[in-house]
PDB file of C-alpha atoms in Angstrom:
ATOM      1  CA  UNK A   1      56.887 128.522 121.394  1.00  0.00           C
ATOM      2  CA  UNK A   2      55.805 126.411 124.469  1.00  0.00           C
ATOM      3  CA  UNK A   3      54.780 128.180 127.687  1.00  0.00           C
ATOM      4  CA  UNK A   4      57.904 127.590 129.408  1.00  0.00           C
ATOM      5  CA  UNK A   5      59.878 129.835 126.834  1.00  0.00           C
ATOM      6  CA  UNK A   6      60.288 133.438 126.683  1.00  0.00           C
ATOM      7  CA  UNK A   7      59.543 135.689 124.125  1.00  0.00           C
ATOM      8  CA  UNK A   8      63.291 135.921 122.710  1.00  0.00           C
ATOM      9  CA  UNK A   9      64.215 132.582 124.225  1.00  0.00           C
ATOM     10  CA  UNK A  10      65.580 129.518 122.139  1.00  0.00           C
ATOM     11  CA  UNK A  11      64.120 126.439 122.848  1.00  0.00           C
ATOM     12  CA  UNK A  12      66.100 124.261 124.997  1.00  0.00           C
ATOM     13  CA  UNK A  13      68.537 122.109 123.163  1.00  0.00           C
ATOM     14  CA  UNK A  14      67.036 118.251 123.598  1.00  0.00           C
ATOM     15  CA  UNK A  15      69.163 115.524 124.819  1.00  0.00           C
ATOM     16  CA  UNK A  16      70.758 113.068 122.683  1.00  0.00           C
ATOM     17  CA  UNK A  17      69.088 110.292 121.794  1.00  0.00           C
ATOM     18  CA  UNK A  18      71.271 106.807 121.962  1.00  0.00           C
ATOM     19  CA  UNK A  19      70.452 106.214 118.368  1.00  0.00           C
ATOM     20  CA  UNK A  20      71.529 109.681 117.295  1.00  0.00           C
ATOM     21  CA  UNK A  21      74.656 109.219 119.573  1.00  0.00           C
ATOM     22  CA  UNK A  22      75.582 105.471 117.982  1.00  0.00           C
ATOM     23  CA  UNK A  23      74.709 106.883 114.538  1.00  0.00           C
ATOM     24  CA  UNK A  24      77.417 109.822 115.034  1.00  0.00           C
ATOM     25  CA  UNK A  25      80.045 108.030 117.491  1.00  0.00           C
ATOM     26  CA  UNK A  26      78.978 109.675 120.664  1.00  0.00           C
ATOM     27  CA  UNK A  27      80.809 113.150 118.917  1.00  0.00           C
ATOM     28  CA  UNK A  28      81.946 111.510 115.937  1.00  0.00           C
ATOM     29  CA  UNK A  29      84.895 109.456 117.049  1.00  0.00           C
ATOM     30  CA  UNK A  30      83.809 105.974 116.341  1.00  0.00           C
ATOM     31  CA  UNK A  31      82.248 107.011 113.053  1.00  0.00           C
ATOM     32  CA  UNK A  32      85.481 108.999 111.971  1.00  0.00           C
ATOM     33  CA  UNK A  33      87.211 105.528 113.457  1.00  0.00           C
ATOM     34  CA  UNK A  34      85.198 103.527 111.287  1.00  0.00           C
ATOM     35  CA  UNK A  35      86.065 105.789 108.212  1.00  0.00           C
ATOM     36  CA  UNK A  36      89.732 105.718 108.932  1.00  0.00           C
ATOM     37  CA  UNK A  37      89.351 102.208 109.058  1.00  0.00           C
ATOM     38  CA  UNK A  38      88.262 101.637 105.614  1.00  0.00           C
ATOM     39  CA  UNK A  39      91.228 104.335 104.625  1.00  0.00           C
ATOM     40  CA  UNK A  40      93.625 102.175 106.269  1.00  0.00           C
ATOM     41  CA  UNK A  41      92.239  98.951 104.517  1.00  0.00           C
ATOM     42  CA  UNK A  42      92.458 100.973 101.118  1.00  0.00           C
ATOM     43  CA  UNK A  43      95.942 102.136 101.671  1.00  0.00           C
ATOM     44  CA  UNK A  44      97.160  99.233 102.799  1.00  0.00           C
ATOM     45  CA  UNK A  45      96.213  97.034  99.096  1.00  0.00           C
ATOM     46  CA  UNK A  46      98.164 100.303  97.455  1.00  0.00           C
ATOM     47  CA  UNK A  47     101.483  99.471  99.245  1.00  0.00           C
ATOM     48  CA  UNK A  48     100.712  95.922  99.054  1.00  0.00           C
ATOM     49  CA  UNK A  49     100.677  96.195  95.553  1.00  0.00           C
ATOM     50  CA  UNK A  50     103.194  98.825  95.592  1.00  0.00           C
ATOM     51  CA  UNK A  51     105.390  96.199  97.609  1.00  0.00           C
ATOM     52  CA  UNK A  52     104.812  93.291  94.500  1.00  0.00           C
ATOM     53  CA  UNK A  53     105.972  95.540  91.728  1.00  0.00           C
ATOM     54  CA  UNK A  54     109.305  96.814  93.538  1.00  0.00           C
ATOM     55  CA  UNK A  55     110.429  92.973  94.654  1.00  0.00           C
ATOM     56  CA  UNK A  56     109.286  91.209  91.822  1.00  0.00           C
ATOM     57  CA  UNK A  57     110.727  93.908  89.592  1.00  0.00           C
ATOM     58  CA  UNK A  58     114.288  93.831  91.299  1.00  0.00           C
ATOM     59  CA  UNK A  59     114.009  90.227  91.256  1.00  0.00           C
ATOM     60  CA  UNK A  60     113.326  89.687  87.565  1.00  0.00           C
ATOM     61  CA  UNK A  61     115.497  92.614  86.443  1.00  0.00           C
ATOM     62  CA  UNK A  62     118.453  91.023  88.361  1.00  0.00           C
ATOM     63  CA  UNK A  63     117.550  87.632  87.191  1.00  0.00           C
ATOM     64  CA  UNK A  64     117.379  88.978  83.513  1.00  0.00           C
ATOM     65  CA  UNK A  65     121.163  90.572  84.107  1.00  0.00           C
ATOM     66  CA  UNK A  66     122.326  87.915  84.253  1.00  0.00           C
ATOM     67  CA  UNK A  67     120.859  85.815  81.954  1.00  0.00           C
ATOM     68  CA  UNK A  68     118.514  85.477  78.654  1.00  0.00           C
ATOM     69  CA  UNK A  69     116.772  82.623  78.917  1.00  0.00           C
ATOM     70  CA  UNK A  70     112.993  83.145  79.540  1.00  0.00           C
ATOM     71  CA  UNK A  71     112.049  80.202  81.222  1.00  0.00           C
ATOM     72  CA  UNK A  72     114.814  81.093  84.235  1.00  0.00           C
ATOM     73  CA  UNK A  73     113.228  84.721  84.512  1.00  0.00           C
ATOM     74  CA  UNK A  74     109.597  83.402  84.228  1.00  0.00           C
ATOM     75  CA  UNK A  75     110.645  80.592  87.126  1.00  0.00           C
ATOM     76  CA  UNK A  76     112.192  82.774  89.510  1.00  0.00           C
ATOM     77  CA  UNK A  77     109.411  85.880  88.915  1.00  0.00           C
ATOM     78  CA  UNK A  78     106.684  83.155  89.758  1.00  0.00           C
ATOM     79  CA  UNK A  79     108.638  82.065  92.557  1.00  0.00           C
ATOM     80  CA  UNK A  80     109.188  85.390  93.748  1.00  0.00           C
ATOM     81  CA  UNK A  81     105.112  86.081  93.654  1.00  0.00           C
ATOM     82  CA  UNK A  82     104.306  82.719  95.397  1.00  0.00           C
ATOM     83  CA  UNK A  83     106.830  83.707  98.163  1.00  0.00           C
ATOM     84  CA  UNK A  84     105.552  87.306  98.415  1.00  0.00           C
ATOM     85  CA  UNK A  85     101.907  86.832  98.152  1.00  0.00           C
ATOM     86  CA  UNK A  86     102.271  84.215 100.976  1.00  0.00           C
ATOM     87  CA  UNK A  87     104.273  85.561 103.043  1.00  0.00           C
ATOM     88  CA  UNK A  88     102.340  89.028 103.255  1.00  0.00           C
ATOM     89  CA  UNK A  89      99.092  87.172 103.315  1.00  0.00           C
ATOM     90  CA  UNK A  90     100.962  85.318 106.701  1.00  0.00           C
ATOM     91  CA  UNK A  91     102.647  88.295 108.448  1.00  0.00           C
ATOM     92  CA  UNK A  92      99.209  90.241 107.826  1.00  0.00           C
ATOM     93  CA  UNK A  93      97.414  87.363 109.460  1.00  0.00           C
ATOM     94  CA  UNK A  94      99.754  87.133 112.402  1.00  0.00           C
ATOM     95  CA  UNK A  95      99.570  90.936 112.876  1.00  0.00           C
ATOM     96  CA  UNK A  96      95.394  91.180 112.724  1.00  0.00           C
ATOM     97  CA  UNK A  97      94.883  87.962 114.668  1.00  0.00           C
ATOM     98  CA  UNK A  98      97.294  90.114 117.424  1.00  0.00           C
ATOM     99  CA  UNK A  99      95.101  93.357 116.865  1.00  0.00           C
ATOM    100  CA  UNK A 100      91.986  90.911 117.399  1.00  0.00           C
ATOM    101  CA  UNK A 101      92.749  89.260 120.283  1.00  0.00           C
ATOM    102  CA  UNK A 102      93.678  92.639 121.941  1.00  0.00           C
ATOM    103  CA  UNK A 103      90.253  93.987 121.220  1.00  0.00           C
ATOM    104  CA  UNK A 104      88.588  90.984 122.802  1.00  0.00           C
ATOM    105  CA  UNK A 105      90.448  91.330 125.965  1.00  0.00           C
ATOM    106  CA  UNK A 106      89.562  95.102 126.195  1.00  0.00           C
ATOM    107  CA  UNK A 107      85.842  94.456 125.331  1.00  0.00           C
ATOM    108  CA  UNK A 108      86.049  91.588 128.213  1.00  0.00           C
ATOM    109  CA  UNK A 109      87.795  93.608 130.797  1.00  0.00           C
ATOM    110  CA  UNK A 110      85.270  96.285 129.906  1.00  0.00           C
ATOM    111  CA  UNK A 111      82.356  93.871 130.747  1.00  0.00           C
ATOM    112  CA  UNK A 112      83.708  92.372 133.925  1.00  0.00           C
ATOM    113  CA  UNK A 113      84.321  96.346 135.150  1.00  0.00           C
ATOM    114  CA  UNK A 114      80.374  97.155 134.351  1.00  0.00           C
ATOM    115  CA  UNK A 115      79.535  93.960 136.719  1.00  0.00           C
ATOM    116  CA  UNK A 116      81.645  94.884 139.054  1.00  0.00           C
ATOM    117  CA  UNK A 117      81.460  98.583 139.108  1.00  0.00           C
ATOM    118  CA  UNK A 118      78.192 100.016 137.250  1.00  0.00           C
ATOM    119  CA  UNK A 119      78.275 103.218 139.029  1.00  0.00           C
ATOM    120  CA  UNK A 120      82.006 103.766 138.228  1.00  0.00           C
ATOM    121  CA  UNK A 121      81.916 103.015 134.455  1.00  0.00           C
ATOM    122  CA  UNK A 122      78.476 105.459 134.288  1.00  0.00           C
ATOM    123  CA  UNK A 123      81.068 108.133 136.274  1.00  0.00           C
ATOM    124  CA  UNK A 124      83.501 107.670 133.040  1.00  0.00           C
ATOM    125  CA  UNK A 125      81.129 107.208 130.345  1.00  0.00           C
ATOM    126  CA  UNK A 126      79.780 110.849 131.669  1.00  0.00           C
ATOM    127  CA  UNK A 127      83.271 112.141 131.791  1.00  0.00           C
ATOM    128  CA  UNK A 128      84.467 110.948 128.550  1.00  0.00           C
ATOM    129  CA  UNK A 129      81.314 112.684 126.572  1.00  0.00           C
ATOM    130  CA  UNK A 130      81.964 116.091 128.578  1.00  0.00           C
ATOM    131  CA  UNK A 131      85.442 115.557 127.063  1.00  0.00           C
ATOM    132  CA  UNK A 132      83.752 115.073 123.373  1.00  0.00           C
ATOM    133  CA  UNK A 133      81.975 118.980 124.258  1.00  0.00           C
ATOM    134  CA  UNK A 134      78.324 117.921 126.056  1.00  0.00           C
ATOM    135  CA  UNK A 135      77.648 119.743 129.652  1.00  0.00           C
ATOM    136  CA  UNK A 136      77.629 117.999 132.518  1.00  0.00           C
ATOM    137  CA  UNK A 137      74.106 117.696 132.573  1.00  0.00           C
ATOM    138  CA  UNK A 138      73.234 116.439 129.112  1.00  0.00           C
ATOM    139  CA  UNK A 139      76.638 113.782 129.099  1.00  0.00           C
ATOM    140  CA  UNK A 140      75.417 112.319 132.201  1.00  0.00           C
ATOM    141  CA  UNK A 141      71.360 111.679 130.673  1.00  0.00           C
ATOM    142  CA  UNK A 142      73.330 110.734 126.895  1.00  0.00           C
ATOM    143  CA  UNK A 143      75.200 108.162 129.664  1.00  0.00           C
ATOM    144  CA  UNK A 144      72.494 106.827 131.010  1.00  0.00           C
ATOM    145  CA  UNK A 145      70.385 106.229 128.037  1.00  0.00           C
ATOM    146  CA  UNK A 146      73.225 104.763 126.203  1.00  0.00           C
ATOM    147  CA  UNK A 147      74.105 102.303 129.323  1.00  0.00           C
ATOM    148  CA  UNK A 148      70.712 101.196 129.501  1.00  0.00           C
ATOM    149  CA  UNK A 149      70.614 100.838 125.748  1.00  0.00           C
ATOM    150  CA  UNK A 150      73.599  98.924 125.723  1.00  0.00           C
ATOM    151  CA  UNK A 151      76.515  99.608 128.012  1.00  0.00           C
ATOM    152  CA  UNK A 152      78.798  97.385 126.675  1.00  0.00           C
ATOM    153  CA  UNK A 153      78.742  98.494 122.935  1.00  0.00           C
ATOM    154  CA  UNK A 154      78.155 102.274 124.007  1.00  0.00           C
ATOM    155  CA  UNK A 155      81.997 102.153 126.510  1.00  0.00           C
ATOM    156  CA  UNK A 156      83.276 100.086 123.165  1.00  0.00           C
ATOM    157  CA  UNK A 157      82.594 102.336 121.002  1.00  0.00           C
ATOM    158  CA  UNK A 158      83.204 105.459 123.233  1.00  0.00           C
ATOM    159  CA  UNK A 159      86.016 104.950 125.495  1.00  0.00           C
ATOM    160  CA  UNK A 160      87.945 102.372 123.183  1.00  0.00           C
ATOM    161  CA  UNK A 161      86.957 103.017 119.883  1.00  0.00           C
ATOM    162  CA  UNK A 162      85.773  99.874 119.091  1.00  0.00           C
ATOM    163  CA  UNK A 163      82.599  98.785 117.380  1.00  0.00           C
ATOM    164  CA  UNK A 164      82.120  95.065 118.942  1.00  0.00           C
ATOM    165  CA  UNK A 165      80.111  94.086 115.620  1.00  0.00           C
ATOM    166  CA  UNK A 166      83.187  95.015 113.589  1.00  0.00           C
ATOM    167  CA  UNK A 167      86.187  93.184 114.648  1.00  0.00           C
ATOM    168  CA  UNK A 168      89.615  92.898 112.476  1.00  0.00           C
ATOM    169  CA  UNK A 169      89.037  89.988 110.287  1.00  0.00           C
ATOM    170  CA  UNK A 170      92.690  88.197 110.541  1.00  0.00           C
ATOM    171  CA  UNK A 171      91.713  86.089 106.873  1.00  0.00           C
ATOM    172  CA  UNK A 172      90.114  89.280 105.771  1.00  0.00           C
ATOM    173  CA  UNK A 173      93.145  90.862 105.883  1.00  0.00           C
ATOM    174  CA  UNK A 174      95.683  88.147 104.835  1.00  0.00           C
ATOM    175  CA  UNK A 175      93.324  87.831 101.522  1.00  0.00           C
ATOM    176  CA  UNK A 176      93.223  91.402 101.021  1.00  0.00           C
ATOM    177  CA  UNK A 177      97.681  91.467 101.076  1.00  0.00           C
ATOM    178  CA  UNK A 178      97.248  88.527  99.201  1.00  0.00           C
ATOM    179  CA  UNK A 179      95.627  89.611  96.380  1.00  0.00           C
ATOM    180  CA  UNK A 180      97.333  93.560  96.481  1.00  0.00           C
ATOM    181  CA  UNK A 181     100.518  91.465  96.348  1.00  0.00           C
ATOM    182  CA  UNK A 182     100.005  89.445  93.201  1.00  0.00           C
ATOM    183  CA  UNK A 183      98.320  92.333  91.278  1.00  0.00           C
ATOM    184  CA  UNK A 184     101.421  94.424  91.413  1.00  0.00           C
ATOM    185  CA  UNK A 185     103.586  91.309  90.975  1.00  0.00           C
ATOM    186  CA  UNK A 186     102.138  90.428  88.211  1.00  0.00           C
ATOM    187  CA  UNK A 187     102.920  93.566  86.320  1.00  0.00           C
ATOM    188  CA  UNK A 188     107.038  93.534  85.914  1.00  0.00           C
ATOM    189  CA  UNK A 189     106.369  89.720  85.448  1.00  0.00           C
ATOM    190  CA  UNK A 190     104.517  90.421  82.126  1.00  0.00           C
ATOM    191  CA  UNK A 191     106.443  93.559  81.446  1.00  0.00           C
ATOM    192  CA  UNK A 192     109.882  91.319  81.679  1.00  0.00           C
ATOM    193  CA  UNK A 193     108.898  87.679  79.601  1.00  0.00           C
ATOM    194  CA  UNK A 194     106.296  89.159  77.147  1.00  0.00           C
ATOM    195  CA  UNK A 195     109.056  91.729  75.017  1.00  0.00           C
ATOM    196  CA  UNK A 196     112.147  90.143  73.211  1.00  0.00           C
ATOM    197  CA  UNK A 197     115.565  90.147  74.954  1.00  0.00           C
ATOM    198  CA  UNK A 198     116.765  93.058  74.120  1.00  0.00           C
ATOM    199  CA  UNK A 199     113.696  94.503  74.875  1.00  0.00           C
ATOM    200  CA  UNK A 200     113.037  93.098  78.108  1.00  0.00           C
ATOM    201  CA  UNK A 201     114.683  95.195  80.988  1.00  0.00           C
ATOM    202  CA  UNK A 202     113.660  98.677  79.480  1.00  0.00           C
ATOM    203  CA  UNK A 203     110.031  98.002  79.044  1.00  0.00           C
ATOM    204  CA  UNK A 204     110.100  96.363  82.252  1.00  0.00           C
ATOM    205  CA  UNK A 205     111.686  99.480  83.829  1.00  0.00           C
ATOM    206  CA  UNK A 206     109.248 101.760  82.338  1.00  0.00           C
ATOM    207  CA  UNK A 207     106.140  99.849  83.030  1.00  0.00           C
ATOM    208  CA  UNK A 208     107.149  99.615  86.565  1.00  0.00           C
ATOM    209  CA  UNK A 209     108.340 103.775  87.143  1.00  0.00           C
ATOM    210  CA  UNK A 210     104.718 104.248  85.745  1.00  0.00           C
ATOM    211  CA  UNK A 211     102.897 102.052  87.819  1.00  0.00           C
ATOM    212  CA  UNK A 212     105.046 103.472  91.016  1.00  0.00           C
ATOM    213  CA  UNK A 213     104.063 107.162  89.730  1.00  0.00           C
ATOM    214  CA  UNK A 214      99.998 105.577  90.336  1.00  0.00           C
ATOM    215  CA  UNK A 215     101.290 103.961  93.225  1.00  0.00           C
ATOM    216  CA  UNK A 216     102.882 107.174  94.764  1.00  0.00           C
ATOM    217  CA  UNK A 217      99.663 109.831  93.824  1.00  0.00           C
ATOM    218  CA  UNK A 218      96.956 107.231  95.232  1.00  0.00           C
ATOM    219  CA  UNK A 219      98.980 106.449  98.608  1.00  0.00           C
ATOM    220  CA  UNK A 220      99.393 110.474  98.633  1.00  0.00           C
ATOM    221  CA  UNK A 221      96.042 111.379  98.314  1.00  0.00           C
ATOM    222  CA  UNK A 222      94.709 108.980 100.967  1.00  0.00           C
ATOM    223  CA  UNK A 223      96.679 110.156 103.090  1.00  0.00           C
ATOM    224  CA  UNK A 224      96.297 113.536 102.040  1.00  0.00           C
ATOM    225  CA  UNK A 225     100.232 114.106 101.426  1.00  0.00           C
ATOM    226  CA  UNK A 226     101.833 115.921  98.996  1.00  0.00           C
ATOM    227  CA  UNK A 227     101.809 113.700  95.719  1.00  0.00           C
ATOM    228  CA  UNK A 228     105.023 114.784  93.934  1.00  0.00           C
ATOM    229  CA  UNK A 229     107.375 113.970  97.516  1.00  0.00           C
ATOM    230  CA  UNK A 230     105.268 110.621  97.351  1.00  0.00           C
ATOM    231  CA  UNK A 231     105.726 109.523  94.232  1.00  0.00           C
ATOM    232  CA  UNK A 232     109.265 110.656  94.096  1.00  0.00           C
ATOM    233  CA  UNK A 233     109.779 108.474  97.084  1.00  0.00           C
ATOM    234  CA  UNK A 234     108.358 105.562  95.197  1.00  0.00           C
ATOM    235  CA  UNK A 235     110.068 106.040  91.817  1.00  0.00           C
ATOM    236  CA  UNK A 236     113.515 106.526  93.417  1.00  0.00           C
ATOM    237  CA  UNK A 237     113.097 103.554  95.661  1.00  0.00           C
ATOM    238  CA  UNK A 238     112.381 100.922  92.991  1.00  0.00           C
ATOM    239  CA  UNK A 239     114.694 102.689  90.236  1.00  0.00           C
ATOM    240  CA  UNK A 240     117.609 102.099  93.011  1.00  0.00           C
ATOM    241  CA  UNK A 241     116.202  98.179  93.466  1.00  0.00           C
ATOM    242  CA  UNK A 242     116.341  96.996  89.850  1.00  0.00           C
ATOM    243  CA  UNK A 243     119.455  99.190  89.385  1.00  0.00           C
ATOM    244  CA  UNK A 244     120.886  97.330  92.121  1.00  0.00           C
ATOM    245  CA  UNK A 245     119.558  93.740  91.463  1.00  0.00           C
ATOM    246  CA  UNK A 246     120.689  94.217  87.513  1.00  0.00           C
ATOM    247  CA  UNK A 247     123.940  94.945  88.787  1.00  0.00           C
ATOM    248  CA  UNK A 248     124.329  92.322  90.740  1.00  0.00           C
ATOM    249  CA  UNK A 249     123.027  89.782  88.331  1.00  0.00           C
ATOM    250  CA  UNK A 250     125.126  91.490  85.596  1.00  0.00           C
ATOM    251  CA  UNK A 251     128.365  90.801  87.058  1.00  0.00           C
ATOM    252  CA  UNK A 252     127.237  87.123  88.350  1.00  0.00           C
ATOM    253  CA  UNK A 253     125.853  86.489  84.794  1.00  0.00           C
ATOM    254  CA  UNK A 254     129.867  87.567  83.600  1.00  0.00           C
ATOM    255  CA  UNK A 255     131.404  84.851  86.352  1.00  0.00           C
TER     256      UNK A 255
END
């Protein structure tokens, strides 16, 4: 007990330090950010993948309705997997280089505003940890130990959500879709040239519903959805696409 504390008297509570305040996110929004983050890069292989097993599958399946000969199926699944894989590695580029460049400007028009405006951006730093559930008194000393820790990193990570060491990686990403891609493309494209002919579309149909059924539960439980709507969602969706493209390459296989 020190002198300044009654008998039945906590102890005061101690300010935040800036380290304890980067470690947790200032309330736990950057970390949880940071977390979500790596959820988001996780989910977003499983419906890459997801996405190379349901067009290569329709594609080969079709391809196979209408004709027998495995070199045609083999040509146009490898086509199919080239054209996929590199066109979600591109549009995944495009789309994080966009997300990047957007971060940059906020983290520059936050840097100019401290120049210009110190007192202002200590104001809202202070506001926006009362808003995360610290008094008055203890956001505005966690503001200014943070700001003259770092002010840029601690508004970044604060008041954007942004950690300024941590950037989206545009060829990160673009590998990443990439490589999900071809992994589930490669699946139907073994399942459909590896069995004999008659054997070809069935095996091929059941090897892809299974890997769909993974698909579905692993998307569901990062995202912590129900599994059986997810995967049923999944199954259905590529059981209509090779239904379809067999049909289709059924009746142009007949003309």
């Amino acid at each position: 007990m020190t002198v300044n504390e009654g008998p039945g008297e906590a102890p005061a509570k101690a300010a935040p330090t800036p380290a304890h305040l980067e470690a947790h996110g200032a309330g736990g929004g950057a970390q949880s950010g940071e977390i979500s983050t790596r959820l988001n890069w996780l989910r977003a292989g499983v419906l890459g993948a997801n996405d190379g097993i349901i067009s290569t599958a329709g594609l080969v399946v079709g391809v196979a309705g209408a004709t027998t000969s495995r070199s045609a199926i083999l040509a146009a699944g490898v086509a199919g997997l080239l054209a996929g894989s590199l066109s979600m590695a591109a549009g995944e580029y495009v789309s994080v280089s966009s997300q990047r460049d957007s971060e940059r400007a906020a983290l520059d028009l936050e840097r100019r505003e401290l120049a210009e405006e110190p007192e202002a951006e200590l104001d809202e730093l202070t506001e926006l940890l009362m808003g995360r559930g610290l008094s008055r008194e203890l956001a505005r000393e966690a503001a200014e130990q943070l700001t003259e820790r770092d002010a840029l990193r601690a508004h970044a990570r604060v008041e954007l959500g942004i950690n300024p060491d941590e950037l989206a990686n545009p060829w990160h990403a673009a590998l990443a879709s990439l490589v999900a891609f071809t992994v589930g493309a490669l699946l139907p494209l073994l399942a459909i040239v590896l069995p004999g002919p008659s054997e070809r579309v069935p095996v091929t149909v059941g090897a892809v519903l299974a890997a769909l059924t993974l698909c579905g539960v692993i998307s569901a439980r990062l995202g912590g959805a129900p599994a059986l709507r997810a995967v049923g969602r999944n199954v259905v969706g590529g059981a209509l696409a090779m239904a379809v493209t067999y049909a289709v390459g059924t009746w142009l296989g007949t003309t």
